[in-house]
Amino acid sequence: MAQGTYIRVHVDSVEKPRYRTRKNEIATNVLGVCTPDMQFIYVLPGWEGSAADGRVLRDAINRRHGLKVPQEFYYLCDVGYTNGEGFLTPYRGQRYHLNEWRQGRQLATPQEYFNMKHSQARNLIKRCFGILKKRWGILRETSFYLVRTQCRIISACCLLYNFIRNELPTDPIKSGVGKVCSVEDDKEDSGEVIRHVDTSVTWTAWRDNLAQEIFKTWMSSRNM
């Protein structure tokens, strides 16, 4: 799962327009990627709050020690990203957030069912960021370190988050909320990885087929 989050930072006045988010906060746009067991496997802090999520992702996969996405694998992303090879986004214009189904509305189309299952799975990265910010107060408030130092603090907090998850059987903060690694080593990639994030007819068709398949499976199970 991959998602961006904003963490407030302190910058010089001349830099504030670039770091200003749509909510008028001065923040860095942090890309985070986690595994199904809620471990951070990649974090990229430092981008200005005004930067689009898609731009941050493109930078991440083009860095020498950036995010590695092997061919035939993909991450779940929100609609702020491009639905392209290696990055699976929900359908636009369809219900998505889990609370929209908790109101008793029925699923009617493959696209709606796909969006619901996508939202359930991608909720893990939201929980990761929620726990991270709840545990480390320095990530909830604006600090007065230089931006470069603040970005190192963000990465360090993610590393400690992973360490605690590995070493602490029961995490009290996790219950309250419902190895960050940039894969930075000098080894060559052992296989082909995705280098571009672009829409394609093939990927769109693959998502449509997946939506149809899981919807049919769900309908069949209901009729048994």
PDB file of C-alpha atoms in Angstrom:
ATOM      1  CA  MET A   1       0.000   0.000   0.000  1.00  0.00           C
ATOM      2  CA  ALA A   2       1.273   3.460  -0.844  1.00  0.00           C
ATOM      3  CA  GLN A   3       0.036   6.851   0.247  1.00  0.00           C
ATOM      4  CA  GLY A   4       1.175  10.392   0.874  1.00  0.00           C
ATOM      5  CA  THR A   5       0.708  12.259   4.135  1.00  0.00           C
ATOM      6  CA  TYR A   6       1.499  15.790   5.256  1.00  0.00           C
ATOM      7  CA  ILE A   7       3.800  16.506   8.177  1.00  0.00           C
ATOM      8  CA  ARG A   8       4.169  20.124   9.205  1.00  0.00           C
ATOM      9  CA  VAL A   9       7.622  21.670   8.935  1.00  0.00           C
ATOM     10  CA  HIS A  10       9.330  24.990   9.571  1.00  0.00           C
ATOM     11  CA  VAL A  11      10.816  26.720   6.541  1.00  0.00           C
ATOM     12  CA  ASP A  12      12.085  30.196   5.679  1.00  0.00           C
ATOM     13  CA  SER A  13       9.464  32.704   4.565  1.00  0.00           C
ATOM     14  CA  VAL A  14      10.646  32.580   0.972  1.00  0.00           C
ATOM     15  CA  GLU A  15      10.021  28.812   0.882  1.00  0.00           C
ATOM     16  CA  LYS A  16       6.522  28.882   2.374  1.00  0.00           C
ATOM     17  CA  PRO A  17       4.553  29.155  -0.900  1.00  0.00           C
ATOM     18  CA  ARG A  18       6.115  25.892  -2.138  1.00  0.00           C
ATOM     19  CA  TYR A  19       5.447  24.060   1.126  1.00  0.00           C
ATOM     20  CA  ARG A  20       1.871  25.345   1.518  1.00  0.00           C
ATOM     21  CA  THR A  21      -0.754  22.598   1.211  1.00  0.00           C
ATOM     22  CA  ARG A  22      -4.325  22.906  -0.005  1.00  0.00           C
ATOM     23  CA  LYS A  23      -5.331  23.217   3.656  1.00  0.00           C
ATOM     24  CA  ASN A  24      -3.000  26.211   3.997  1.00  0.00           C
ATOM     25  CA  GLU A  25      -0.517  24.351   6.215  1.00  0.00           C
ATOM     26  CA  ILE A  26       3.254  24.513   5.769  1.00  0.00           C
ATOM     27  CA  ALA A  27       4.203  20.863   5.410  1.00  0.00           C
ATOM     28  CA  THR A  28       6.253  18.266   3.588  1.00  0.00           C
ATOM     29  CA  ASN A  29       4.467  15.702   1.428  1.00  0.00           C
ATOM     30  CA  VAL A  30       5.740  12.320   2.673  1.00  0.00           C
ATOM     31  CA  LEU A  31       5.337   9.194   0.566  1.00  0.00           C
ATOM     32  CA  GLY A  32       4.973   6.021   2.613  1.00  0.00           C
ATOM     33  CA  VAL A  33       4.739   2.395   1.488  1.00  0.00           C
ATOM     34  CA  CYS A  34       3.822  -0.444   3.843  1.00  0.00           C
ATOM     35  CA  THR A  35       3.393  -4.204   3.799  1.00  0.00           C
ATOM     36  CA  PRO A  36       0.181  -6.079   4.749  1.00  0.00           C
ATOM     37  CA  ASP A  37       1.635  -6.581   8.255  1.00  0.00           C
ATOM     38  CA  MET A  38       1.939  -2.788   8.650  1.00  0.00           C
ATOM     39  CA  GLN A  39       5.695  -2.420   8.287  1.00  0.00           C
ATOM     40  CA  PHE A  40       7.076   0.584   6.458  1.00  0.00           C
ATOM     41  CA  ILE A  41       9.262  -0.587   3.580  1.00  0.00           C
ATOM     42  CA  TYR A  42       9.838   2.786   1.923  1.00  0.00           C
ATOM     43  CA  VAL A  43       9.506   6.396   3.036  1.00  0.00           C
ATOM     44  CA  LEU A  44      10.380   9.527   1.086  1.00  0.00           C
ATOM     45  CA  PRO A  45      10.071  12.789   3.040  1.00  0.00           C
ATOM     46  CA  GLY A  46      11.169  16.195   1.832  1.00  0.00           C
ATOM     47  CA  TRP A  47       8.886  17.098  -1.029  1.00  0.00           C
ATOM     48  CA  GLU A  48       7.047  20.410  -0.718  1.00  0.00           C
ATOM     49  CA  GLY A  49       3.454  20.329   0.485  1.00  0.00           C
ATOM     50  CA  SER A  50       2.325  21.796  -2.833  1.00  0.00           C
ATOM     51  CA  ALA A  51       3.755  18.848  -4.788  1.00  0.00           C
ATOM     52  CA  ALA A  52       1.230  16.441  -6.279  1.00  0.00           C
ATOM     53  CA  ASP A  53       1.305  12.855  -5.010  1.00  0.00           C
ATOM     54  CA  GLY A  54       1.951  11.558  -8.516  1.00  0.00           C
ATOM     55  CA  ARG A  55       5.025  13.748  -8.874  1.00  0.00           C
ATOM     56  CA  VAL A  56       6.433  12.465  -5.579  1.00  0.00           C
ATOM     57  CA  LEU A  57       5.854   8.866  -6.665  1.00  0.00           C
ATOM     58  CA  ARG A  58       7.600   9.405  -9.996  1.00  0.00           C
ATOM     59  CA  ASP A  59      10.590  10.806  -8.163  1.00  0.00           C
ATOM     60  CA  ALA A  60      10.614   7.815  -5.790  1.00  0.00           C
ATOM     61  CA  ILE A  61      10.790   5.184  -8.534  1.00  0.00           C
ATOM     62  CA  ASN A  62      13.409   7.080 -10.543  1.00  0.00           C
ATOM     63  CA  ARG A  63      15.878   7.517  -7.690  1.00  0.00           C
ATOM     64  CA  ARG A  64      18.990   5.316  -7.770  1.00  0.00           C
ATOM     65  CA  HIS A  65      18.016   3.782  -4.433  1.00  0.00           C
ATOM     66  CA  GLY A  66      14.336   4.520  -4.738  1.00  0.00           C
ATOM     67  CA  LEU A  67      11.134   2.521  -4.550  1.00  0.00           C
ATOM     68  CA  LYS A  68      11.495  -0.814  -6.323  1.00  0.00           C
ATOM     69  CA  VAL A  69       8.367  -2.324  -7.887  1.00  0.00           C
ATOM     70  CA  PRO A  70       9.096  -5.673  -9.587  1.00  0.00           C
ATOM     71  CA  GLN A  71       7.233  -6.519 -12.769  1.00  0.00           C
ATOM     72  CA  GLU A  72       3.979  -8.438 -12.123  1.00  0.00           C
ATOM     73  CA  PHE A  73       3.585  -6.828  -8.678  1.00  0.00           C
ATOM     74  CA  TYR A  74       1.665  -3.731  -7.680  1.00  0.00           C
ATOM     75  CA  TYR A  75       0.864  -1.401  -4.790  1.00  0.00           C
ATOM     76  CA  LEU A  76      -2.582  -0.136  -3.834  1.00  0.00           C
ATOM     77  CA  CYS A  77      -2.781   3.664  -4.119  1.00  0.00           C
ATOM     78  CA  ASP A  78      -5.481   6.295  -3.783  1.00  0.00           C
ATOM     79  CA  VAL A  79      -6.938   8.395  -6.604  1.00  0.00           C
ATOM     80  CA  GLY A  80      -4.175  10.974  -6.222  1.00  0.00           C
ATOM     81  CA  TYR A  81      -1.955   8.598  -8.196  1.00  0.00           C
ATOM     82  CA  THR A  82      -2.051   7.335 -11.770  1.00  0.00           C
ATOM     83  CA  ASN A  83      -3.657   3.953 -12.345  1.00  0.00           C
ATOM     84  CA  GLY A  84      -0.766   2.382 -14.208  1.00  0.00           C
ATOM     85  CA  GLU A  85       1.417  -0.694 -14.174  1.00  0.00           C
ATOM     86  CA  GLY A  86       2.539  -1.393 -10.612  1.00  0.00           C
ATOM     87  CA  PHE A  87       0.082   1.026  -8.995  1.00  0.00           C
ATOM     88  CA  LEU A  88      -3.575   0.053  -8.633  1.00  0.00           C
ATOM     89  CA  THR A  89      -6.015   2.859  -7.839  1.00  0.00           C
ATOM     90  CA  PRO A  90      -9.789   2.832  -7.223  1.00  0.00           C
ATOM     91  CA  TYR A  91     -12.367   3.881  -9.781  1.00  0.00           C
ATOM     92  CA  ARG A  92     -13.062   7.599  -9.873  1.00  0.00           C
ATOM     93  CA  GLY A  93     -16.655   8.757  -9.532  1.00  0.00           C
ATOM     94  CA  GLN A  94     -17.627   5.704  -7.446  1.00  0.00           C
ATOM     95  CA  ARG A  95     -18.146   5.336  -3.712  1.00  0.00           C
ATOM     96  CA  TYR A  96     -14.890   4.510  -2.004  1.00  0.00           C
ATOM     97  CA  HIS A  97     -14.530   5.312   1.702  1.00  0.00           C
ATOM     98  CA  LEU A  98     -15.627   2.585   4.103  1.00  0.00           C
ATOM     99  CA  ASN A  99     -18.081   4.803   5.982  1.00  0.00           C
ATOM    100  CA  GLU A 100     -20.096   5.168   2.771  1.00  0.00           C
ATOM    101  CA  TRP A 101     -21.051   1.493   3.003  1.00  0.00           C
ATOM    102  CA  ARG A 102     -21.677   1.526   6.728  1.00  0.00           C
ATOM    103  CA  GLN A 103     -24.790   3.586   6.037  1.00  0.00           C
ATOM    104  CA  GLY A 104     -26.566   0.515   4.674  1.00  0.00           C
ATOM    105  CA  ARG A 105     -26.237   1.304   0.964  1.00  0.00           C
ATOM    106  CA  GLN A 106     -26.053  -1.782  -1.236  1.00  0.00           C
ATOM    107  CA  LEU A 107     -23.280  -2.634  -3.667  1.00  0.00           C
ATOM    108  CA  ALA A 108     -24.621  -2.580  -7.207  1.00  0.00           C
ATOM    109  CA  THR A 109     -21.686  -2.731  -9.633  1.00  0.00           C
ATOM    110  CA  PRO A 110     -18.287  -4.401 -10.009  1.00  0.00           C
ATOM    111  CA  GLN A 111     -16.675  -0.962  -9.721  1.00  0.00           C
ATOM    112  CA  GLU A 112     -18.323  -0.269  -6.360  1.00  0.00           C
ATOM    113  CA  TYR A 113     -17.354  -3.676  -4.994  1.00  0.00           C
ATOM    114  CA  PHE A 114     -13.789  -3.239  -6.229  1.00  0.00           C
ATOM    115  CA  ASN A 115     -13.590   0.160  -4.548  1.00  0.00           C
ATOM    116  CA  MET A 116     -14.861  -1.233  -1.262  1.00  0.00           C
ATOM    117  CA  LYS A 117     -12.323  -4.078  -1.203  1.00  0.00           C
ATOM    118  CA  HIS A 118      -9.585  -1.688  -2.298  1.00  0.00           C
ATOM    119  CA  SER A 119     -10.485   0.701   0.535  1.00  0.00           C
ATOM    120  CA  GLN A 120     -10.480  -2.103   3.112  1.00  0.00           C
ATOM    121  CA  ALA A 121      -7.002  -3.228   2.060  1.00  0.00           C
ATOM    122  CA  ARG A 122      -5.479   0.254   1.666  1.00  0.00           C
ATOM    123  CA  ASN A 123      -6.754   1.263   5.101  1.00  0.00           C
ATOM    124  CA  LEU A 124      -3.574  -0.331   6.503  1.00  0.00           C
ATOM    125  CA  ILE A 125      -1.319   2.490   5.306  1.00  0.00           C
ATOM    126  CA  LYS A 126      -3.669   5.014   6.911  1.00  0.00           C
ATOM    127  CA  ARG A 127      -3.379   3.129  10.192  1.00  0.00           C
ATOM    128  CA  CYS A 128       0.420   3.064   9.870  1.00  0.00           C
ATOM    129  CA  PHE A 129       0.564   6.829   9.535  1.00  0.00           C
ATOM    130  CA  GLY A 130      -2.017   7.258  12.294  1.00  0.00           C
ATOM    131  CA  ILE A 131       0.006   5.171  14.752  1.00  0.00           C
ATOM    132  CA  LEU A 132       3.238   6.872  13.685  1.00  0.00           C
ATOM    133  CA  LYS A 133       1.902  10.360  14.377  1.00  0.00           C
ATOM    134  CA  LYS A 134       0.198   9.345  17.594  1.00  0.00           C
ATOM    135  CA  ARG A 135       3.409   7.829  18.972  1.00  0.00           C
ATOM    136  CA  TRP A 136       5.797  10.625  17.989  1.00  0.00           C
ATOM    137  CA  GLY A 137       4.606  14.066  19.064  1.00  0.00           C
ATOM    138  CA  ILE A 138       7.354  15.741  17.046  1.00  0.00           C
ATOM    139  CA  LEU A 139       5.486  14.651  13.898  1.00  0.00           C
ATOM    140  CA  ARG A 140       2.258  16.305  15.047  1.00  0.00           C
ATOM    141  CA  GLU A 141       3.687  19.749  15.720  1.00  0.00           C
ATOM    142  CA  THR A 142       5.852  22.119  13.702  1.00  0.00           C
ATOM    143  CA  SER A 143       9.481  21.860  14.765  1.00  0.00           C
ATOM    144  CA  PHE A 144      12.154  24.500  14.229  1.00  0.00           C
ATOM    145  CA  TYR A 145      14.891  22.269  12.840  1.00  0.00           C
ATOM    146  CA  LEU A 146      16.122  22.756   9.303  1.00  0.00           C
ATOM    147  CA  VAL A 147      14.024  20.894   6.746  1.00  0.00           C
ATOM    148  CA  ARG A 148      16.823  18.417   6.051  1.00  0.00           C
ATOM    149  CA  THR A 149      17.012  17.577   9.760  1.00  0.00           C
ATOM    150  CA  GLN A 150      13.240  17.303  10.028  1.00  0.00           C
ATOM    151  CA  CYS A 151      13.188  14.809   7.144  1.00  0.00           C
ATOM    152  CA  ARG A 152      15.816  12.704   8.923  1.00  0.00           C
ATOM    153  CA  ILE A 153      13.651  12.788  12.047  1.00  0.00           C
ATOM    154  CA  ILE A 154      10.670  11.513  10.023  1.00  0.00           C
ATOM    155  CA  SER A 155      12.749   8.626   8.669  1.00  0.00           C
ATOM    156  CA  ALA A 156      14.119   7.842  12.147  1.00  0.00           C
ATOM    157  CA  CYS A 157      10.598   7.749  13.604  1.00  0.00           C
ATOM    158  CA  CYS A 158       9.572   5.282  10.903  1.00  0.00           C
ATOM    159  CA  LEU A 159      12.567   3.078  11.673  1.00  0.00           C
ATOM    160  CA  LEU A 160      11.680   3.105  15.365  1.00  0.00           C
ATOM    161  CA  TYR A 161       8.053   2.364  14.491  1.00  0.00           C
ATOM    162  CA  ASN A 162       9.177  -0.778  12.646  1.00  0.00           C
ATOM    163  CA  PHE A 163      11.484  -1.786  15.496  1.00  0.00           C
ATOM    164  CA  ILE A 164       8.688  -1.460  18.057  1.00  0.00           C
ATOM    165  CA  ARG A 165       6.306  -3.499  15.892  1.00  0.00           C
ATOM    166  CA  ASN A 166       8.917  -6.253  15.635  1.00  0.00           C
ATOM    167  CA  GLU A 167       9.855  -6.299  19.324  1.00  0.00           C
ATOM    168  CA  LEU A 168       6.628  -5.433  21.167  1.00  0.00           C
ATOM    169  CA  PRO A 169       4.038  -8.254  21.035  1.00  0.00           C
ATOM    170  CA  THR A 170       1.164  -5.936  21.964  1.00  0.00           C
ATOM    171  CA  ASP A 171       1.329  -2.320  20.895  1.00  0.00           C
ATOM    172  CA  PRO A 172      -0.958  -0.174  23.095  1.00  0.00           C
ATOM    173  CA  ILE A 173      -0.974   2.651  20.561  1.00  0.00           C
ATOM    174  CA  LYS A 174      -2.039   0.308  17.761  1.00  0.00           C
ATOM    175  CA  SER A 175      -5.019  -0.858  19.792  1.00  0.00           C
ATOM    176  CA  GLY A 176      -5.921   2.769  20.423  1.00  0.00           C
ATOM    177  CA  VAL A 177      -5.851   3.619  16.736  1.00  0.00           C
ATOM    178  CA  GLY A 178      -7.640   0.882  15.267  1.00  0.00           C
ATOM    179  CA  LYS A 179      12.380  -1.173   8.979  1.00  0.00           C
ATOM    180  CA  VAL A 180      11.689   2.122   7.333  1.00  0.00           C
ATOM    181  CA  CYS A 181      13.913   1.329   4.479  1.00  0.00           C
ATOM    182  CA  SER A 182      14.512   3.086   1.252  1.00  0.00           C
ATOM    183  CA  VAL A 183      16.027  -0.168  -0.019  1.00  0.00           C
ATOM    184  CA  GLU A 184      19.295   1.727  -0.046  1.00  0.00           C
ATOM    185  CA  ASP A 185      22.005  -0.774  -0.831  1.00  0.00           C
ATOM    186  CA  ASP A 186      24.558  -1.013  -3.605  1.00  0.00           C
ATOM    187  CA  LYS A 187      23.337  -4.290  -5.059  1.00  0.00           C
ATOM    188  CA  GLU A 188      22.038  -4.334  -8.586  1.00  0.00           C
ATOM    189  CA  ASP A 189      18.368  -5.181  -9.086  1.00  0.00           C
ATOM    190  CA  SER A 190      17.885  -8.921  -9.445  1.00  0.00           C
ATOM    191  CA  GLY A 191      14.996  -8.520 -11.883  1.00  0.00           C
ATOM    192  CA  GLU A 192      13.077  -6.058 -14.002  1.00  0.00           C
ATOM    193  CA  VAL A 193      11.460  -3.226 -12.090  1.00  0.00           C
ATOM    194  CA  ILE A 194       8.931  -0.601 -13.108  1.00  0.00           C
ATOM    195  CA  ARG A 195      10.541   2.682 -14.128  1.00  0.00           C
ATOM    196  CA  HIS A 196       7.530   4.725 -15.226  1.00  0.00           C
ATOM    197  CA  VAL A 197       4.031   5.468 -13.959  1.00  0.00           C
ATOM    198  CA  ASP A 198       1.739   5.859 -16.948  1.00  0.00           C
ATOM    199  CA  THR A 199      -1.811   4.923 -17.826  1.00  0.00           C
ATOM    200  CA  SER A 200      -2.244   2.166 -20.374  1.00  0.00           C
ATOM    201  CA  VAL A 201      -5.120   0.406 -22.098  1.00  0.00           C
ATOM    202  CA  THR A 202      -3.704  -2.946 -20.970  1.00  0.00           C
ATOM    203  CA  TRP A 203      -3.561  -1.968 -17.289  1.00  0.00           C
ATOM    204  CA  THR A 204      -7.042  -0.420 -17.378  1.00  0.00           C
ATOM    205  CA  ALA A 205      -8.433  -3.592 -18.950  1.00  0.00           C
ATOM    206  CA  TRP A 206      -6.656  -5.699 -16.312  1.00  0.00           C
ATOM    207  CA  ARG A 207      -8.288  -3.678 -13.523  1.00  0.00           C
ATOM    208  CA  ASP A 208     -11.705  -4.014 -15.201  1.00  0.00           C
ATOM    209  CA  ASN A 209     -11.270  -7.789 -15.477  1.00  0.00           C
ATOM    210  CA  LEU A 210     -10.194  -8.011 -11.834  1.00  0.00           C
ATOM    211  CA  ALA A 211     -13.225  -5.989 -10.727  1.00  0.00           C
ATOM    212  CA  GLN A 212     -15.556  -8.231 -12.732  1.00  0.00           C
ATOM    213  CA  GLU A 213     -13.950 -11.403 -11.384  1.00  0.00           C
ATOM    214  CA  ILE A 214     -14.121 -10.521  -7.683  1.00  0.00           C
ATOM    215  CA  PHE A 215     -17.655  -9.150  -8.088  1.00  0.00           C
ATOM    216  CA  LYS A 216     -18.850 -12.391  -9.714  1.00  0.00           C
ATOM    217  CA  THR A 217     -17.182 -14.431  -6.965  1.00  0.00           C
ATOM    218  CA  TRP A 218     -18.890 -12.317  -4.302  1.00  0.00           C
ATOM    219  CA  MET A 219     -22.305 -12.586  -6.029  1.00  0.00           C
ATOM    220  CA  SER A 220     -21.926 -16.369  -6.349  1.00  0.00           C
ATOM    221  CA  SER A 221     -21.128 -16.722  -2.645  1.00  0.00           C
ATOM    222  CA  ARG A 222     -24.247 -14.729  -1.746  1.00  0.00           C
ATOM    223  CA  ASN A 223     -26.473 -16.969  -3.874  1.00  0.00           C
ATOM    224  CA  MET A 224     -25.197 -20.234  -2.387  1.00  0.00           C
TER     225      MET A 224
END
